[in-house]
Amino acid sequence: MKQSYQEGSWFAVPLLDGGYGWGLVARLSPGSKIMLAYLFGPKLARLPSVEELNTLRPQDAVKVLRCGDMALASGHWRVLGEIDVWDPAMWPVPQFLRRADALKRAWRVTYADADPSRSEREESVPYETEGLEADSLYGYGSAELLLTKLLEGPDHPINRAPANRS
């Protein structure tokens, strides 16, 4: 089911073990293939109202990431409605960190405010730099797995290391 969405659209992310997390489309690339999304919890068994979602703020996000929009375009991630007041300046594009582990080098990556698919600047930073999200482009399955892990407790089987699973 093809559905309509834009910057400022709220959407539901189905979690792997049932229930939902939430997202907001903060930026769309021209042609709508890549988006910047703010992702939220808590995990709920039901879909919230847009009024409930409109109480969320950028600082409430559990993750900000770049991902493809195929799940939105196909209807796999259900669009729930639009934010009450869309102001892109309130939902900024963060800087990301790209690491080359083999080289022990890192770069702070800045994406274009109007296009989350276009890197505007890469600046060399110390390899040990912290506090920035990893510079990755998630597919929707990876985003669902990540959000499931973030919204479940540390003792949940999905968050146990493979060696610790019984």
PDB file of C-alpha atoms in Angstrom:
ATOM      1  CA  MET A   1       0.000   0.000   0.000  1.00  0.00           C
ATOM      2  CA  LYS A   2       1.693   3.199  -1.160  1.00  0.00           C
ATOM      3  CA  GLN A   3       1.263   6.014   1.331  1.00  0.00           C
ATOM      4  CA  SER A   4       2.039   9.698   1.467  1.00  0.00           C
ATOM      5  CA  TYR A   5       4.661  11.147   3.829  1.00  0.00           C
ATOM      6  CA  GLN A   6       6.851  14.209   4.075  1.00  0.00           C
ATOM      7  CA  GLU A   7       9.151  16.006   6.463  1.00  0.00           C
ATOM      8  CA  GLY A   8       7.234  16.233   9.727  1.00  0.00           C
ATOM      9  CA  SER A   9       5.384  12.908   9.292  1.00  0.00           C
ATOM     10  CA  TRP A  10       5.070  10.624  12.316  1.00  0.00           C
ATOM     11  CA  PHE A  11       5.330   6.886  11.671  1.00  0.00           C
ATOM     12  CA  ALA A  12       5.168   3.575  13.557  1.00  0.00           C
ATOM     13  CA  VAL A  13       8.090   1.134  13.479  1.00  0.00           C
ATOM     14  CA  PRO A  14       7.029  -2.478  14.153  1.00  0.00           C
ATOM     15  CA  LEU A  15       9.411  -4.080  16.636  1.00  0.00           C
ATOM     16  CA  LEU A  16      10.734  -7.595  16.083  1.00  0.00           C
ATOM     17  CA  ASP A  17       9.172  -8.993  19.252  1.00  0.00           C
ATOM     18  CA  GLY A  18       5.825  -7.212  18.891  1.00  0.00           C
ATOM     19  CA  GLY A  19       4.693  -3.718  19.695  1.00  0.00           C
ATOM     20  CA  TYR A  20       5.828  -0.465  18.157  1.00  0.00           C
ATOM     21  CA  GLY A  21       8.395   2.280  18.394  1.00  0.00           C
ATOM     22  CA  TRP A  22       7.966   5.686  16.750  1.00  0.00           C
ATOM     23  CA  GLY A  23       9.697   7.874  14.255  1.00  0.00           C
ATOM     24  CA  LEU A  24       9.579  11.336  12.759  1.00  0.00           C
ATOM     25  CA  VAL A  25      10.744  12.110   9.232  1.00  0.00           C
ATOM     26  CA  ALA A  26      13.092  15.051   9.830  1.00  0.00           C
ATOM     27  CA  ARG A  27      14.587  15.287   6.321  1.00  0.00           C
ATOM     28  CA  LEU A  28      13.975  13.647   2.950  1.00  0.00           C
ATOM     29  CA  SER A  29      16.422  13.555   0.092  1.00  0.00           C
ATOM     30  CA  PRO A  30      15.194  14.893  -3.237  1.00  0.00           C
ATOM     31  CA  GLY A  31      13.427  11.938  -4.799  1.00  0.00           C
ATOM     32  CA  SER A  32      12.647  10.562  -1.321  1.00  0.00           C
ATOM     33  CA  LYS A  33      15.028   7.612  -1.181  1.00  0.00           C
ATOM     34  CA  ILE A  34      16.939   8.496   1.993  1.00  0.00           C
ATOM     35  CA  MET A  35      15.621  10.151   5.122  1.00  0.00           C
ATOM     36  CA  LEU A  36      16.885  11.416   8.436  1.00  0.00           C
ATOM     37  CA  ALA A  37      14.665  10.007  11.162  1.00  0.00           C
ATOM     38  CA  TYR A  38      14.344  10.681  14.863  1.00  0.00           C
ATOM     39  CA  LEU A  39      13.345   7.424  16.621  1.00  0.00           C
ATOM     40  CA  PHE A  40      11.482   7.173  19.925  1.00  0.00           C
ATOM     41  CA  GLY A  41      10.119   4.850  22.576  1.00  0.00           C
ATOM     42  CA  PRO A  42       8.679   3.652  24.742  1.00  0.00           C
ATOM     43  CA  LYS A  43       7.552   0.399  23.218  1.00  0.00           C
ATOM     44  CA  LEU A  44       3.759   0.245  23.095  1.00  0.00           C
ATOM     45  CA  ALA A  45       1.364  -2.508  22.063  1.00  0.00           C
ATOM     46  CA  ARG A  46      -0.920   0.057  20.404  1.00  0.00           C
ATOM     47  CA  LEU A  47      -0.544   2.876  17.921  1.00  0.00           C
ATOM     48  CA  PRO A  48      -0.536   6.252  19.694  1.00  0.00           C
ATOM     49  CA  SER A  49      -2.528   9.258  18.639  1.00  0.00           C
ATOM     50  CA  VAL A  50      -0.836  12.110  16.801  1.00  0.00           C
ATOM     51  CA  GLU A  51      -1.650  14.250  19.851  1.00  0.00           C
ATOM     52  CA  GLU A  52       0.468  11.909  22.007  1.00  0.00           C
ATOM     53  CA  LEU A  53       3.306  11.948  19.470  1.00  0.00           C
ATOM     54  CA  ASN A  54       3.231  15.745  19.301  1.00  0.00           C
ATOM     55  CA  THR A  55       4.385  15.850  22.935  1.00  0.00           C
ATOM     56  CA  LEU A  56       7.743  14.358  21.875  1.00  0.00           C
ATOM     57  CA  ARG A  57      10.739  16.624  21.386  1.00  0.00           C
ATOM     58  CA  PRO A  58      14.108  16.048  19.667  1.00  0.00           C
ATOM     59  CA  GLN A  59      15.866  15.441  22.986  1.00  0.00           C
ATOM     60  CA  ASP A  60      13.445  12.552  23.687  1.00  0.00           C
ATOM     61  CA  ALA A  61      14.791  10.534  20.730  1.00  0.00           C
ATOM     62  CA  VAL A  62      16.613   7.291  21.494  1.00  0.00           C
ATOM     63  CA  LYS A  63      18.403   7.493  18.115  1.00  0.00           C
ATOM     64  CA  VAL A  64      18.786   9.810  15.133  1.00  0.00           C
ATOM     65  CA  LEU A  65      19.808   8.038  11.950  1.00  0.00           C
ATOM     66  CA  ARG A  66      19.810   8.043   8.183  1.00  0.00           C
ATOM     67  CA  CYS A  67      17.814   5.253   6.569  1.00  0.00           C
ATOM     68  CA  GLY A  68      16.077   4.333   3.383  1.00  0.00           C
ATOM     69  CA  ASP A  69      12.400   5.203   3.058  1.00  0.00           C
ATOM     70  CA  MET A  70      11.237   1.941   1.440  1.00  0.00           C
ATOM     71  CA  ALA A  71       9.297   0.880   4.553  1.00  0.00           C
ATOM     72  CA  LEU A  72       7.359   4.162   4.483  1.00  0.00           C
ATOM     73  CA  ALA A  73       6.772   4.068   0.730  1.00  0.00           C
ATOM     74  CA  SER A  74       5.498   0.475   0.900  1.00  0.00           C
ATOM     75  CA  GLY A  75       3.339   0.981   3.995  1.00  0.00           C
ATOM     76  CA  HIS A  76       5.407  -1.421   6.130  1.00  0.00           C
ATOM     77  CA  TRP A  77       5.989   1.528   8.474  1.00  0.00           C
ATOM     78  CA  ARG A  78       2.579   3.100   8.909  1.00  0.00           C
ATOM     79  CA  VAL A  79       2.304   6.877   8.634  1.00  0.00           C
ATOM     80  CA  LEU A  80       0.298   8.123  11.612  1.00  0.00           C
ATOM     81  CA  GLY A  81      -0.052  11.801  10.730  1.00  0.00           C
ATOM     82  CA  GLU A  82       1.791  15.097  10.718  1.00  0.00           C
ATOM     83  CA  ILE A  83       3.482  16.981  13.531  1.00  0.00           C
ATOM     84  CA  ASP A  84       1.361  19.912  14.744  1.00  0.00           C
ATOM     85  CA  VAL A  85       3.991  22.545  13.857  1.00  0.00           C
ATOM     86  CA  TRP A  86       6.813  21.507  11.542  1.00  0.00           C
ATOM     87  CA  ASP A  87       9.946  23.604  12.046  1.00  0.00           C
ATOM     88  CA  PRO A  88      13.058  21.914  10.615  1.00  0.00           C
ATOM     89  CA  ALA A  89      15.298  24.109  12.769  1.00  0.00           C
ATOM     90  CA  MET A  90      13.878  22.400  15.872  1.00  0.00           C
ATOM     91  CA  TRP A  91      14.845  18.981  14.430  1.00  0.00           C
ATOM     92  CA  PRO A  92      18.462  19.539  13.327  1.00  0.00           C
ATOM     93  CA  VAL A  93      20.620  17.270  11.208  1.00  0.00           C
ATOM     94  CA  PRO A  94      23.308  16.040  13.619  1.00  0.00           C
ATOM     95  CA  GLN A  95      26.916  15.456  12.725  1.00  0.00           C
ATOM     96  CA  PHE A  96      27.960  11.824  12.428  1.00  0.00           C
ATOM     97  CA  LEU A  97      31.203   9.934  13.042  1.00  0.00           C
ATOM     98  CA  ARG A  98      32.824   7.732  10.397  1.00  0.00           C
ATOM     99  CA  ARG A  99      35.615   5.420  11.583  1.00  0.00           C
ATOM    100  CA  ALA A 100      38.178   3.415   9.632  1.00  0.00           C
ATOM    101  CA  ASP A 101      39.100   0.825  12.262  1.00  0.00           C
ATOM    102  CA  ALA A 102      42.000  -0.697  10.319  1.00  0.00           C
ATOM    103  CA  LEU A 103      43.602   2.742   9.957  1.00  0.00           C
ATOM    104  CA  LYS A 104      42.611   3.997  13.429  1.00  0.00           C
ATOM    105  CA  ARG A 105      41.270   7.164  11.787  1.00  0.00           C
ATOM    106  CA  ALA A 106      37.954   8.978  12.122  1.00  0.00           C
ATOM    107  CA  TRP A 107      36.032  11.799  10.473  1.00  0.00           C
ATOM    108  CA  ARG A 108      33.175  14.020  11.602  1.00  0.00           C
ATOM    109  CA  VAL A 109      30.655  14.015   8.748  1.00  0.00           C
ATOM    110  CA  THR A 110      28.211  16.847   8.090  1.00  0.00           C
ATOM    111  CA  TYR A 111      25.258  16.204   5.773  1.00  0.00           C
ATOM    112  CA  ALA A 112      23.399  18.858   3.812  1.00  0.00           C
ATOM    113  CA  ASP A 113      20.470  20.243   5.772  1.00  0.00           C
ATOM    114  CA  ALA A 114      18.150  19.804   2.790  1.00  0.00           C
ATOM    115  CA  ASP A 115      19.530  16.430   1.642  1.00  0.00           C
ATOM    116  CA  PRO A 116      20.446  13.609   4.051  1.00  0.00           C
ATOM    117  CA  SER A 117      22.006  11.689   1.163  1.00  0.00           C
ATOM    118  CA  ARG A 118      24.655  14.349   0.468  1.00  0.00           C
ATOM    119  CA  SER A 119      27.738  14.755   2.632  1.00  0.00           C
ATOM    120  CA  GLU A 120      28.837  18.410   2.703  1.00  0.00           C
ATOM    121  CA  ARG A 121      31.948  18.110   4.812  1.00  0.00           C
ATOM    122  CA  GLU A 122      34.250  15.519   6.359  1.00  0.00           C
ATOM    123  CA  GLU A 123      36.692  16.683   8.999  1.00  0.00           C
ATOM    124  CA  SER A 124      39.437  14.493  10.461  1.00  0.00           C
ATOM    125  CA  VAL A 125      38.971  13.995  14.224  1.00  0.00           C
ATOM    126  CA  PRO A 126      40.718  11.811  16.823  1.00  0.00           C
ATOM    127  CA  TYR A 127      39.827   8.128  16.461  1.00  0.00           C
ATOM    128  CA  GLU A 128      38.635   8.077  20.102  1.00  0.00           C
ATOM    129  CA  THR A 129      36.016  10.803  19.476  1.00  0.00           C
ATOM    130  CA  GLU A 130      32.718  10.036  21.226  1.00  0.00           C
ATOM    131  CA  GLY A 131      29.274  11.600  21.423  1.00  0.00           C
ATOM    132  CA  LEU A 132      28.327  11.358  17.745  1.00  0.00           C
ATOM    133  CA  GLU A 133      26.097   8.810  16.040  1.00  0.00           C
ATOM    134  CA  ALA A 134      27.860   6.385  13.698  1.00  0.00           C
ATOM    135  CA  ASP A 135      27.765   7.457  10.065  1.00  0.00           C
ATOM    136  CA  SER A 136      25.654   4.624   8.669  1.00  0.00           C
ATOM    137  CA  LEU A 137      22.798   4.258   6.246  1.00  0.00           C
ATOM    138  CA  TYR A 138      20.286   1.771   7.660  1.00  0.00           C
ATOM    139  CA  GLY A 139      17.888  -0.388   5.741  1.00  0.00           C
ATOM    140  CA  TYR A 140      14.477  -0.719   7.357  1.00  0.00           C
ATOM    141  CA  GLY A 141      15.200  -4.199   8.758  1.00  0.00           C
ATOM    142  CA  SER A 142      18.366  -2.940  10.440  1.00  0.00           C
ATOM    143  CA  ALA A 143      16.506   0.076  11.825  1.00  0.00           C
ATOM    144  CA  GLU A 144      13.781  -2.202  13.248  1.00  0.00           C
ATOM    145  CA  LEU A 145      16.397  -4.447  14.886  1.00  0.00           C
ATOM    146  CA  LEU A 146      18.249  -1.459  16.339  1.00  0.00           C
ATOM    147  CA  LEU A 147      15.082   0.138  17.727  1.00  0.00           C
ATOM    148  CA  THR A 148      13.947  -3.210  19.181  1.00  0.00           C
ATOM    149  CA  LYS A 149      17.295  -3.515  20.992  1.00  0.00           C
ATOM    150  CA  LEU A 150      17.137   0.072  22.249  1.00  0.00           C
ATOM    151  CA  LEU A 151      13.608  -0.297  23.642  1.00  0.00           C
ATOM    152  CA  GLU A 152      14.106  -3.668  25.357  1.00  0.00           C
ATOM    153  CA  GLY A 153      15.862  -4.129  28.686  1.00  0.00           C
ATOM    154  CA  PRO A 154      19.437  -5.443  28.893  1.00  0.00           C
ATOM    155  CA  ASP A 155      18.192  -8.856  30.074  1.00  0.00           C
ATOM    156  CA  HIS A 156      15.899  -9.348  27.080  1.00  0.00           C
ATOM    157  CA  PRO A 157      17.178 -12.167  24.812  1.00  0.00           C
ATOM    158  CA  ILE A 158      17.621  -9.777  21.883  1.00  0.00           C
ATOM    159  CA  ASN A 159      20.225  -7.843  23.881  1.00  0.00           C
ATOM    160  CA  ARG A 160      22.227 -10.831  25.103  1.00  0.00           C
ATOM    161  CA  ALA A 161      25.517 -11.569  23.404  1.00  0.00           C
ATOM    162  CA  PRO A 162      25.356 -14.829  21.389  1.00  0.00           C
ATOM    163  CA  ALA A 163      27.769 -16.541  23.822  1.00  0.00           C
ATOM    164  CA  ASN A 164      25.393 -15.788  26.717  1.00  0.00           C
ATOM    165  CA  ARG A 165      22.289 -17.214  25.076  1.00  0.00           C
ATOM    166  CA  SER A 166      21.060 -20.526  26.402  1.00  0.00           C
TER     167      SER A 166
END
